[in-house]
Short mmCIF file of C-alpha atoms in Angstrom, two decimals:
data_model
loop_
_atom_site.label_atom_id
_atom_site.label_comp_id
_atom_site.label_asym_id
_atom_site.label_seq_id
_atom_site.Cartn_x
_atom_site.Cartn_y
_atom_site.Cartn_z
CA UNK X 1 -193.52 -66.10 -17.37
CA UNK X 2 -190.52 -68.15 -17.56
CA UNK X 3 -187.14 -66.42 -16.09
CA UNK X 4 -184.35 -65.84 -18.54
CA UNK X 5 -180.78 -67.00 -16.99
CA UNK X 6 -177.94 -65.14 -18.26
CA UNK X 7 -175.22 -66.30 -19.77
CA UNK X 8 -171.89 -66.48 -18.26
CA UNK X 9 -169.82 -65.36 -20.42
CA UNK X 10 -165.94 -66.67 -20.21
CA UNK X 11 -162.52 -64.90 -20.93
CA UNK X 12 -160.68 -67.10 -23.53
CA UNK X 13 -157.41 -67.04 -22.53
CA UNK X 14 -153.53 -68.38 -23.73
CA UNK X 15 -152.48 -71.94 -22.97
CA UNK X 16 -149.01 -72.78 -23.48
CA UNK X 17 -147.84 -76.31 -23.62
CA UNK X 18 -144.19 -77.27 -24.23
CA UNK X 19 -144.30 -80.52 -26.82
CA UNK X 20 -140.38 -81.15 -27.87
CA UNK X 21 -137.44 -80.15 -25.98
CA UNK X 22 -133.89 -81.03 -27.58
CA UNK X 23 -130.06 -79.68 -28.69
CA UNK X 24 -128.85 -77.86 -31.71
CA UNK X 25 -125.92 -76.65 -32.02
CA UNK X 26 -125.14 -76.80 -28.57
CA UNK X 27 -128.08 -74.87 -27.67
CA UNK X 28 -131.00 -76.01 -25.77
CA UNK X 29 -134.18 -75.37 -27.69
CA UNK X 30 -137.98 -75.50 -26.54
CA UNK X 31 -141.13 -75.55 -28.72
CA UNK X 32 -143.88 -74.46 -27.17
CA UNK X 33 -148.14 -75.00 -28.56
CA UNK X 34 -150.41 -72.46 -27.75
CA UNK X 35 -153.82 -74.31 -27.68
CA UNK X 36 -156.14 -71.00 -26.65
CA UNK X 37 -155.99 -67.13 -27.37
CA UNK X 38 -153.42 -65.42 -29.93
CA UNK X 39 -151.16 -64.74 -27.81
CA UNK X 40 -147.84 -61.42 -28.00
CA UNK X 41 -146.07 -60.47 -25.04
CA UNK X 42 -143.59 -61.60 -22.40
CA UNK X 43 -143.02 -64.99 -21.32
CA UNK X 44 -140.47 -66.41 -18.35
CA UNK X 45 -138.70 -69.82 -18.74
CA UNK X 46 -137.05 -72.15 -15.98
CA UNK X 47 -135.00 -74.16 -17.13
CA UNK X 48 -133.33 -76.72 -14.46
CA UNK X 49 -131.11 -79.64 -14.66
CA UNK X 50 -129.72 -83.14 -13.05
CA UNK X 51 -127.71 -85.20 -13.12
CA UNK X 52 -129.94 -88.66 -12.80
CA UNK X 53 -131.61 -89.94 -16.10
CA UNK X 54 -134.59 -91.40 -13.45
CA UNK X 55 -136.99 -89.15 -13.27
CA UNK X 56 -138.57 -88.42 -10.77
CA UNK X 57 -135.14 -89.27 -8.70
CA UNK X 58 -134.08 -86.21 -7.72
CA UNK X 59 -134.45 -82.36 -7.35
CA UNK X 60 -133.72 -80.21 -10.02
CA UNK X 61 -131.04 -77.51 -10.28
CA UNK X 62 -132.84 -74.97 -11.36
CA UNK X 63 -130.20 -72.74 -13.03
CA UNK X 64 -131.56 -70.74 -15.75
CA UNK X 65 -134.31 -68.58 -15.74
CA UNK X 66 -135.15 -66.89 -19.50
CA UNK X 67 -137.01 -64.15 -20.37
CA UNK X 68 -138.63 -63.48 -23.80
CA UNK X 69 -140.73 -61.48 -26.09
CA UNK X 70 -142.89 -64.17 -28.43
CA UNK X 71 -145.78 -64.60 -30.30
CA UNK X 72 -147.48 -67.28 -30.61
CA UNK X 73 -151.10 -67.50 -32.72
CA UNK X 74 -153.77 -70.05 -31.38
CA UNK X 75 -152.65 -73.47 -32.15
CA UNK X 76 -149.22 -72.33 -32.93
CA UNK X 77 -146.11 -73.51 -32.27
CA UNK X 78 -143.31 -71.20 -30.88
CA UNK X 79 -139.28 -72.39 -31.41
CA UNK X 80 -137.42 -70.94 -28.76
CA UNK X 81 -133.74 -70.80 -27.58
CA UNK X 82 -132.98 -71.14 -23.95
CA UNK X 83 -129.31 -70.84 -24.50
CA UNK X 84 -126.07 -72.31 -23.85
CA UNK X 85 -126.51 -76.18 -22.69
CA UNK X 86 -122.53 -76.33 -21.96
CA UNK X 87 -122.78 -78.01 -18.17
CA UNK X 88 -121.54 -78.15 -16.05
CA UNK X 89 -119.98 -74.58 -14.93
CA UNK X 90 -117.66 -73.31 -11.85
CA UNK X 91 -121.17 -73.30 -9.76
CA UNK X 92 -122.70 -76.76 -10.72
CA UNK X 93 -119.33 -78.77 -10.86
CA UNK X 94 -121.59 -82.16 -10.62
CA UNK X 95 -123.49 -81.90 -13.53
CA UNK X 96 -120.97 -83.69 -15.48
CA UNK X 97 -122.56 -86.42 -17.28
CA UNK X 98 -122.82 -87.61 -21.32
CA UNK X 99 -126.21 -87.71 -19.95
CA UNK X 100 -128.91 -85.27 -18.43
CA UNK X 101 -132.74 -84.69 -17.26
CA UNK X 102 -133.59 -81.26 -18.73
CA UNK X 103 -136.82 -79.04 -17.42
CA UNK X 104 -138.54 -76.17 -18.67
CA UNK X 105 -140.73 -74.56 -16.56
CA UNK X 106 -143.48 -71.99 -18.75
CA UNK X 107 -144.39 -69.11 -16.63
CA UNK X 108 -143.21 -69.69 -12.55
CA UNK X 109 -144.49 -66.89 -11.54
CA UNK X 110 -147.77 -67.27 -13.01
CA UNK X 111 -147.77 -64.06 -14.56
CA UNK X 112 -150.22 -64.81 -17.42
CA UNK X 113 -153.54 -65.96 -17.64
CA UNK X 114 -153.55 -69.12 -19.14
CA UNK X 115 -156.82 -71.45 -19.47
CA UNK X 116 -154.95 -74.28 -18.04
CA UNK X 117 -152.00 -74.17 -15.80
CA UNK X 118 -151.42 -77.84 -15.01
CA UNK X 119 -149.31 -78.47 -18.87
CA UNK X 120 -146.70 -75.79 -18.38
CA UNK X 121 -143.43 -78.11 -17.62
CA UNK X 122 -141.60 -80.91 -20.06
CA UNK X 123 -138.31 -82.61 -19.05
CA UNK X 124 -136.08 -85.10 -21.22
CA UNK X 125 -133.66 -87.27 -20.74
CA UNK X 126 -131.11 -85.38 -23.10
CA UNK X 127 -127.67 -87.51 -24.39
CA UNK X 128 -124.67 -84.40 -24.81
CA UNK X 129 -121.11 -84.58 -25.54
CA UNK X 130 -119.17 -84.46 -22.31
CA UNK X 131 -116.92 -81.98 -23.76
CA UNK X 132 -113.91 -83.46 -23.28
CA UNK X 133 -111.11 -81.53 -25.98
CA UNK X 134 -107.07 -82.62 -25.34
CA UNK X 135 -105.28 -79.37 -26.86
CA UNK X 136 -101.87 -80.45 -25.57
CA UNK X 137 -99.26 -83.13 -24.07
CA UNK X 138 -95.96 -82.65 -22.17
CA UNK X 139 -94.02 -84.48 -22.24
CA UNK X 140 -94.48 -86.07 -25.51
CA UNK X 141 -91.66 -88.23 -24.64
CA UNK X 142 -90.48 -90.87 -22.82
CA UNK X 143 -87.97 -93.88 -21.58
CA UNK X 144 -89.24 -96.87 -21.76
CA UNK X 145 -88.90 -98.85 -17.67
CA UNK X 146 -89.52 -95.37 -15.70
CA UNK X 147 -93.28 -94.27 -14.35
CA UNK X 148 -93.78 -91.06 -14.81
CA UNK X 149 -96.21 -88.54 -15.10
CA UNK X 150 -98.31 -87.71 -18.50
CA UNK X 151 -99.97 -84.39 -18.22
CA UNK X 152 -102.53 -82.96 -20.96
CA UNK X 153 -104.08 -79.72 -21.22
CA UNK X 154 -107.35 -78.61 -22.42
CA UNK X 155 -110.83 -78.75 -21.51
CA UNK X 156 -112.26 -82.29 -19.09
CA UNK X 157 -114.46 -80.87 -17.32
CA UNK X 158 -114.87 -80.33 -13.57
CA UNK X 159 -115.05 -83.79 -12.37
CA UNK X 160 -114.08 -86.96 -13.04
CA UNK X 161 -117.68 -88.66 -13.07
CA UNK X 162 -117.58 -92.02 -16.02
CA UNK X 163 -114.64 -90.05 -17.51
CA UNK X 164 -111.79 -92.35 -18.11
CA UNK X 165 -108.42 -91.36 -19.59
CA UNK X 166 -106.96 -94.25 -22.59
CA UNK X 167 -103.73 -95.03 -24.19
CA UNK X 168 -104.03 -96.89 -27.33
CA UNK X 169 -101.67 -99.08 -29.19
CA UNK X 170 -102.17 -101.20 -31.77
CA UNK X 171 -105.72 -101.34 -31.21
CA UNK X 172 -105.28 -102.19 -27.61
CA UNK X 173 -106.41 -100.19 -24.80
CA UNK X 174 -105.83 -99.27 -21.29
CA UNK X 175 -106.99 -96.96 -18.91
CA UNK X 176 -104.51 -94.48 -17.01
CA UNK X 177 -104.90 -93.96 -13.46
CA UNK X 178 -105.81 -90.50 -13.38
CA UNK X 179 -103.20 -88.92 -10.00
CA UNK X 180 -104.90 -85.08 -10.40
CA UNK X 181 -107.79 -83.51 -12.49
CA UNK X 182 -107.95 -79.89 -12.86
CA UNK X 183 -110.62 -78.66 -15.33
CA UNK X 184 -107.84 -77.68 -17.19
CA UNK X 185 -104.93 -80.38 -16.96
CA UNK X 186 -104.78 -83.73 -16.10
CA UNK X 187 -102.21 -85.47 -14.74
CA UNK X 188 -102.17 -89.39 -15.42
CA UNK X 189 -99.46 -91.84 -14.23
CA UNK X 190 -97.83 -93.57 -17.37
CA UNK X 191 -96.89 -97.46 -15.84
CA UNK X 192 -93.37 -98.18 -15.83
CA UNK X 193 -94.40 -101.60 -17.85
CA UNK X 194 -95.35 -99.84 -21.19
CA UNK X 195 -93.24 -101.23 -23.98
CA UNK X 196 -91.35 -98.43 -26.87
CA UNK X 197 -93.30 -96.90 -29.29
CA UNK X 198 -95.79 -94.45 -30.34
CA UNK X 199 -99.44 -94.23 -28.13
CA UNK X 200 -102.47 -92.40 -28.42
CA UNK X 201 -104.16 -91.00 -25.58
CA UNK X 202 -107.82 -89.97 -25.57
CA UNK X 203 -110.84 -88.85 -23.37
CA UNK X 204 -113.78 -91.49 -22.83
CA UNK X 205 -117.28 -91.04 -21.50
CA UNK X 206 -119.11 -93.78 -20.61
CA UNK X 207 -123.50 -93.21 -19.95
CA UNK X 208 -124.05 -94.48 -16.70
CA UNK X 209 -127.46 -95.89 -17.20
CA UNK X 210 -126.04 -98.51 -19.84
CA UNK X 211 -122.47 -98.28 -19.89
CA UNK X 212 -121.94 -97.55 -23.51
CA UNK X 213 -119.03 -96.08 -24.07
CA UNK X 214 -117.37 -93.48 -26.98
CA UNK X 215 -114.36 -91.40 -27.00
CA UNK X 216 -114.81 -87.43 -26.96
CA UNK X 217 -111.59 -86.12 -28.21
CA UNK X 218 -109.48 -86.78 -30.63
CA UNK X 219 -106.02 -88.94 -30.03
CA UNK X 220 -102.74 -86.97 -29.29
CA UNK X 221 -99.72 -88.47 -29.75
CA UNK X 222 -96.80 -89.26 -27.59
CA UNK X 223 -93.76 -91.54 -27.63
CA UNK X 224 -92.55 -94.21 -25.35
CA UNK X 225 -88.21 -94.18 -26.04
CA UNK X 226 -85.60 -97.29 -25.89
CA UNK X 227 -83.07 -96.57 -22.06
CA UNK X 228 -80.64 -95.77 -25.13
CA UNK X 229 -82.22 -93.32 -26.79
CA UNK X 230 -81.84 -89.45 -25.54
CA UNK X 231 -85.12 -88.28 -23.80
CA UNK X 232 -86.44 -84.90 -25.02
CA UNK X 233 -86.63 -82.47 -22.17
CA UNK X 234 -90.12 -80.95 -21.69
CA UNK X 235 -90.01 -77.03 -22.98
#
């Protein structure tokens, strides 16, 4: 009599695979495909960022755990908000660059049984605004021929990195020396050889990988007056 072998039944499981990672309205968004059994319940995401734009060149600084209640059917795609990507902050002052490497790992503690646990990670190099904004300058008027300090107020990030302070007049630009860099205040040196006239001051950012530059802030105007003009005192 022929022996009948038992049929091995394998439980079907969900299978999460992140397929896209991008920024929308300053939020980090991850798209997750479920290639397995439909799943409804809690799901944990681990979000990391590193300043280097070269893959595998350094460890991620994992700084955020996001816990969500999700519902993804078989073959369905869930779109999930990983929170504001307003890096850097006080804990991570070094991550201050217009291009960063971002990674998201699904279920880092493996609390959800999956068909495949080796496809739970996604990495992307994401370009972002370096976030520098000038709100005002003080003083806004100087005397020609005198070296002076121009103080900028606004939001500038925790470190200078690839950012530069640029003044512009008649389509000519000049990079200024930064005397003091604080997250909400900068002091830059105005050379004494600047001729009288009106100038725009801006914050410029550059991408280290390609050297491409762009202005991150709207221009704020200040003026340099001739010797015979009456200086305006700082309020």
